[in-house]
Amino acid sequence: MPPHESNDLPPNLAELAEDFHAVTQQERLQLLLELSRELPKPPERYAGKLDSMERVDECQSPLFLAVEVGQDAERTVNLFFEAPPEAPTTRGFAGILHEGLDGLPAQEVLDVPDDAPYRFGLSEAVSPLRMRGMVGMLARIKRQVRLRVQSLDLGAGQES
Amino acid sequence: MTQQTEQTEKIAAYAHPERLVTTEWLAEHLEDDNLVVLECNEDVLLYDTGHIPGGLKLDWHTDLNDPLTRDYIDGERFAQVMGERGIDRGTTVLLYGDKSNWWAAYALWVMTLFGHEDVRLLDGGRAKWVAEGRELTTEVPQVTPVDYPVLERDDSQVRAFKDDVLAHLGQPMVDVRSPGEFSGDLLHMPDYPQEGAMRGGHIPGARSVPWGRAANEDGTFKSRAELEAIYLQEQGLSADDDVVAYCRIGERSSHTWFVLTHLLGFEKVRNYDGSWTEWGNAVGTPVER
């Protein structure tokens, strides 16, 4: 399978991967920059509460992540990120994952292949080492989703 | 303007004051004809979010490293990288960047391998310029390319390879990583990704002087007297010592190489850019904990 094959990614993430592959290396960085600018601020309930978020140590700049899983049947996932403006690459990675995964059912997030960060054609421009930041973000998102789903399922079991 | 010397008291006290400029100096000299400002960051997108007016981007990874071999670019490619930025052999190049100038110092060191004569750092780097509320722009300057000569890189003076370090064992060596990396408890700096070294610890005989001890809170370099207190009095080094500095991949040790060479006037300092990612993985190299 070529590295940019994207038919096993959720639709929004697949679309982003295609967008990245449709442009030149330099334009990819501009696309990443746009995503970094569009990364939404976390809601008020996380303001000043970085310790309630998970720090992604794999990123070369501080990035904090919060994962919420809804109690609806699909266990809808919402993602929140906090990263400083002087770390646009890290913010761009978060932007890709936010745009691609926010609002999806938990199972679809869990099904995202672990090598998804390498499907955007960024390894050359951004260096493999930095790519690990996005790999780390995805792994932590999936781990948190798994834990929260388990805990919700457990709670539901106790109620019935 | 080549070799123009900075006139603040702090900078004038350094061994080679022409290697460092203040943000004030730069703000006044932005329009100088023979000056090219280059921003070199760890974060590849930072330049595009806004940079010092007239400044050009230099990417340490894609511009200075060979894409295949773990080595720097050759003379031909270097001539291209410089020439397309309007830099010729006589141009004054001013480097600045994020993370306390780690990558700017690294770029300055790589330019030294090619013997570019007048290359300087901005004291405090990007963060200080931003903190002072100075102008940033997203406008990328249009550059008329110039001819930069194709020169052979000279690794013999300021660069150490693994075999050089093996031959150097027992002589002064400075490990600029964090104390946890030096002791072998950590294989990477705190909060940074694991970089795949098979063994933790340090090169036998190396002294632990984390790079940040040479910097103030705002990213500027400490004064000459403060630096002498660390490297000369406390560590017992002297300016005629043959010193090797290393870190994890050679960027933080470029910062220390700059301090020892240009601020304190050490005559022979080599940066071991293979650093711990090479040493901690090489079969049979001695490791101390």
mmCIF file of C-alpha atoms in Angstrom, chain A residues 93-146:
data_model
loop_
_atom_site.group_PDB
_atom_site.id
_atom_site.type_symbol
_atom_site.label_atom_id
_atom_site.label_comp_id
_atom_site.label_asym_id
_atom_site.label_seq_id
_atom_site.Cartn_x
_atom_site.Cartn_y
_atom_site.Cartn_z
ATOM 1 C CA PHE A 93 -0.392 18.406 14.072
ATOM 2 C CA ALA A 94 -3.106 18.935 16.673
ATOM 3 C CA GLY A 95 -5.142 20.752 14.024
ATOM 4 C CA ILE A 96 -4.987 17.744 11.691
ATOM 5 C CA LEU A 97 -6.171 15.412 14.429
ATOM 6 C CA HIS A 98 -8.883 17.826 15.581
ATOM 7 C CA GLU A 99 -10.231 18.358 12.110
ATOM 8 C CA GLY A 100 -10.003 14.661 11.319
ATOM 9 C CA LEU A 101 -11.264 13.048 14.507
ATOM 10 C CA ASP A 102 -13.343 15.460 16.593
ATOM 11 C CA GLY A 103 -16.983 14.400 16.791
ATOM 12 C CA LEU A 104 -16.425 10.823 15.600
ATOM 13 C CA PRO A 105 -17.829 7.747 17.334
ATOM 14 C CA ALA A 106 -15.291 6.193 19.713
ATOM 15 C CA GLN A 107 -14.887 3.050 17.659
ATOM 16 C CA GLU A 108 -13.902 5.042 14.577
ATOM 17 C CA VAL A 109 -11.209 6.854 16.552
ATOM 18 C CA LEU A 110 -9.926 3.547 17.919
ATOM 19 C CA ASP A 111 -9.820 2.145 14.395
ATOM 20 C CA VAL A 112 -7.535 4.901 13.074
ATOM 21 C CA PRO A 113 -4.280 3.188 11.988
ATOM 22 C CA ASP A 114 -1.303 4.067 14.179
ATOM 23 C CA ASP A 115 0.689 5.109 11.125
ATOM 24 C CA ALA A 116 -1.923 7.710 10.109
ATOM 25 C CA PRO A 117 0.427 10.632 10.987
ATOM 26 C CA TYR A 118 2.718 9.507 8.166
ATOM 27 C CA ARG A 119 -0.051 9.760 5.545
ATOM 28 C CA PHE A 120 0.193 13.526 5.061
ATOM 29 C CA GLY A 121 3.450 13.710 3.167
ATOM 30 C CA LEU A 122 5.052 15.719 5.960
ATOM 31 C CA SER A 123 7.943 13.455 6.911
ATOM 32 C CA GLU A 124 10.359 15.110 4.505
ATOM 33 C CA ALA A 125 9.484 18.706 5.317
ATOM 34 C CA VAL A 126 9.030 18.263 9.016
ATOM 35 C CA SER A 127 11.635 15.518 9.768
ATOM 36 C CA PRO A 128 10.835 12.072 11.128
ATOM 37 C CA LEU A 129 11.749 13.100 14.641
ATOM 38 C CA ARG A 130 9.103 15.794 14.774
ATOM 39 C CA MET A 131 6.538 13.450 13.267
ATOM 40 C CA ARG A 132 6.738 11.447 16.455
ATOM 41 C CA GLY A 133 4.910 14.278 18.152
ATOM 42 C CA MET A 134 1.812 13.535 16.121
ATOM 43 C CA VAL A 135 2.267 9.790 16.580
ATOM 44 C CA GLY A 136 2.362 10.406 20.332
ATOM 45 C CA MET A 137 -0.769 12.575 20.211
ATOM 46 C CA LEU A 138 -2.718 9.930 18.318
ATOM 47 C CA ALA A 139 -1.576 7.141 20.650
ATOM 48 C CA ARG A 140 -2.603 9.144 23.706
ATOM 49 C CA ILE A 141 -5.954 10.071 22.184
ATOM 50 C CA LYS A 142 -6.699 6.425 21.458
ATOM 51 C CA ARG A 143 -5.600 5.325 24.906
ATOM 52 C CA GLN A 144 -7.816 7.905 26.592
ATOM 53 C CA VAL A 145 -10.785 6.997 24.385
ATOM 54 C CA ARG A 146 -10.299 3.328 25.251
#
